[in-house]
Short mmCIF file of N, CA and C in Angstrom, two decimals:
data_model
loop_
_atom_site.label_atom_id
_atom_site.label_comp_id
_atom_site.label_asym_id
_atom_site.label_seq_id
_atom_site.Cartn_x
_atom_site.Cartn_y
_atom_site.Cartn_z
N MET U 810 -57.00 55.95 -3.93
CA MET U 810 -57.60 54.65 -3.75
C MET U 810 -57.13 53.73 -4.88
N SER U 811 -56.73 52.54 -4.52
CA SER U 811 -56.29 51.58 -5.53
C SER U 811 -57.18 50.34 -5.46
N TYR U 812 -57.37 49.74 -6.61
CA TYR U 812 -58.21 48.55 -6.67
C TYR U 812 -57.52 47.38 -5.98
N GLN U 813 -58.31 46.54 -5.33
CA GLN U 813 -57.76 45.40 -4.63
C GLN U 813 -57.03 44.49 -5.61
N TYR U 814 -55.85 44.05 -5.20
CA TYR U 814 -54.97 43.17 -5.96
C TYR U 814 -54.35 43.84 -7.19
N SER U 815 -54.33 45.15 -7.22
CA SER U 815 -53.59 45.86 -8.26
C SER U 815 -52.18 46.13 -7.73
N LYS U 816 -51.31 46.62 -8.58
CA LYS U 816 -49.94 46.90 -8.17
C LYS U 816 -49.92 47.90 -7.02
N GLY U 817 -50.73 48.95 -7.12
CA GLY U 817 -50.78 49.95 -6.06
C GLY U 817 -51.25 49.39 -4.74
N TRP U 818 -52.19 48.46 -4.79
CA TRP U 818 -52.71 47.83 -3.58
C TRP U 818 -51.62 47.01 -2.91
N TYR U 819 -50.88 46.22 -3.72
CA TYR U 819 -49.80 45.40 -3.16
C TYR U 819 -48.73 46.29 -2.52
N ILE U 820 -48.39 47.38 -3.18
CA ILE U 820 -47.38 48.29 -2.63
C ILE U 820 -47.87 48.91 -1.33
N LYS U 821 -49.12 49.32 -1.30
CA LYS U 821 -49.69 49.90 -0.09
C LYS U 821 -49.65 48.90 1.07
N GLU U 822 -50.01 47.66 0.80
CA GLU U 822 -50.01 46.63 1.84
C GLU U 822 -48.59 46.31 2.31
N LEU U 823 -47.64 46.26 1.39
CA LEU U 823 -46.25 46.01 1.79
C LEU U 823 -45.71 47.14 2.65
N LYS U 824 -46.09 48.37 2.33
CA LYS U 824 -45.63 49.50 3.13
C LYS U 824 -46.25 49.46 4.52
N LYS U 825 -47.50 48.99 4.64
CA LYS U 825 -48.11 48.80 5.95
C LYS U 825 -47.33 47.80 6.78
N MET U 826 -46.77 46.79 6.10
CA MET U 826 -45.98 45.74 6.77
C MET U 826 -44.56 46.22 7.08
N GLY U 827 -44.19 47.39 6.59
CA GLY U 827 -42.88 47.95 6.88
C GLY U 827 -41.83 47.71 5.82
N LEU U 828 -42.25 47.31 4.63
CA LEU U 828 -41.31 47.03 3.54
C LEU U 828 -41.44 48.13 2.50
N ASN U 829 -40.43 49.03 2.43
CA ASN U 829 -40.46 50.13 1.47
C ASN U 829 -39.55 49.90 0.28
N TYR U 830 -38.57 49.01 0.43
CA TYR U 830 -37.60 48.73 -0.61
C TYR U 830 -37.52 47.23 -0.84
N HIS U 831 -37.06 46.86 -2.02
CA HIS U 831 -36.85 45.44 -2.33
C HIS U 831 -35.78 44.91 -1.39
N PRO U 832 -35.98 43.75 -0.77
CA PRO U 832 -35.03 43.27 0.23
C PRO U 832 -33.64 42.95 -0.32
N VAL U 833 -33.52 42.61 -1.57
CA VAL U 833 -32.21 42.23 -2.13
C VAL U 833 -31.58 43.38 -2.89
N GLU U 834 -32.33 43.97 -3.80
CA GLU U 834 -31.77 44.98 -4.69
C GLU U 834 -31.82 46.40 -4.12
N LYS U 835 -32.55 46.61 -3.05
CA LYS U 835 -32.61 47.90 -2.33
C LYS U 835 -33.13 49.06 -3.19
N ARG U 836 -34.03 48.75 -4.14
CA ARG U 836 -34.66 49.81 -4.93
C ARG U 836 -36.11 49.93 -4.48
N LYS U 837 -36.71 51.07 -4.77
CA LYS U 837 -38.10 51.30 -4.39
C LYS U 837 -39.02 50.29 -5.05
N LEU U 838 -40.09 49.93 -4.34
CA LEU U 838 -41.03 48.94 -4.85
C LEU U 838 -41.74 49.41 -6.11
N GLU U 839 -41.91 50.70 -6.26
CA GLU U 839 -42.62 51.24 -7.41
C GLU U 839 -41.90 50.97 -8.73
N ASN U 840 -40.62 50.64 -8.68
CA ASN U 840 -39.83 50.40 -9.88
C ASN U 840 -40.02 49.00 -10.46
N TYR U 841 -40.71 48.15 -9.75
CA TYR U 841 -40.84 46.76 -10.17
C TYR U 841 -42.18 46.49 -10.82
N LYS U 842 -42.22 45.44 -11.61
CA LYS U 842 -43.47 45.03 -12.25
C LYS U 842 -44.39 44.39 -11.21
N THR U 843 -45.65 44.27 -11.58
CA THR U 843 -46.67 43.78 -10.66
C THR U 843 -46.35 42.39 -10.13
N TYR U 844 -45.90 41.49 -10.98
CA TYR U 844 -45.67 40.12 -10.53
C TYR U 844 -44.56 40.03 -9.49
N VAL U 845 -43.57 40.91 -9.55
CA VAL U 845 -42.49 40.92 -8.56
C VAL U 845 -43.03 41.41 -7.22
N VAL U 846 -43.81 42.47 -7.25
CA VAL U 846 -44.39 43.04 -6.02
C VAL U 846 -45.36 42.03 -5.41
N ARG U 847 -46.15 41.37 -6.23
CA ARG U 847 -47.10 40.37 -5.74
C ARG U 847 -46.37 39.22 -5.05
N ASN U 848 -45.28 38.76 -5.65
CA ASN U 848 -44.51 37.67 -5.04
C ASN U 848 -43.89 38.10 -3.71
N LEU U 849 -43.41 39.33 -3.62
CA LEU U 849 -42.90 39.83 -2.35
C LEU U 849 -43.99 39.85 -1.28
N TYR U 850 -45.19 40.26 -1.68
CA TYR U 850 -46.31 40.32 -0.76
C TYR U 850 -46.63 38.93 -0.20
N PHE U 851 -46.71 37.93 -1.09
CA PHE U 851 -47.05 36.59 -0.63
C PHE U 851 -45.91 35.97 0.18
N ASP U 852 -44.67 36.29 -0.14
CA ASP U 852 -43.55 35.81 0.67
C ASP U 852 -43.60 36.41 2.07
N LYS U 853 -43.93 37.69 2.13
CA LYS U 853 -44.01 38.36 3.43
C LYS U 853 -45.16 37.80 4.26
N LEU U 854 -46.30 37.52 3.63
CA LEU U 854 -47.43 36.90 4.34
C LEU U 854 -47.06 35.53 4.88
N GLU U 855 -46.35 34.76 4.07
CA GLU U 855 -45.92 33.42 4.49
C GLU U 855 -45.04 33.49 5.73
N LYS U 856 -44.12 34.45 5.75
CA LYS U 856 -43.21 34.58 6.88
C LYS U 856 -43.96 35.07 8.13
N MET U 857 -44.98 35.88 7.94
CA MET U 857 -45.74 36.39 9.08
C MET U 857 -46.59 35.30 9.72
N LYS U 858 -47.05 34.34 8.93
CA LYS U 858 -47.89 33.26 9.46
C LYS U 858 -47.11 32.28 10.30
N ARG U 859 -45.80 32.20 10.07
CA ARG U 859 -44.96 31.26 10.84
C ARG U 859 -44.70 31.70 12.23
#
């Protein structure tokens, strides 16, 4: 269990959306800092709303 809005939570949510690797650098999400993962999450949400 991960706390809401923690790095683990963002990674879990991105994996639910089907994103396991960084879209540009092709490395696992776990290798990135929280702010990078958070930005990916919000970018993905933005694209889903369109």
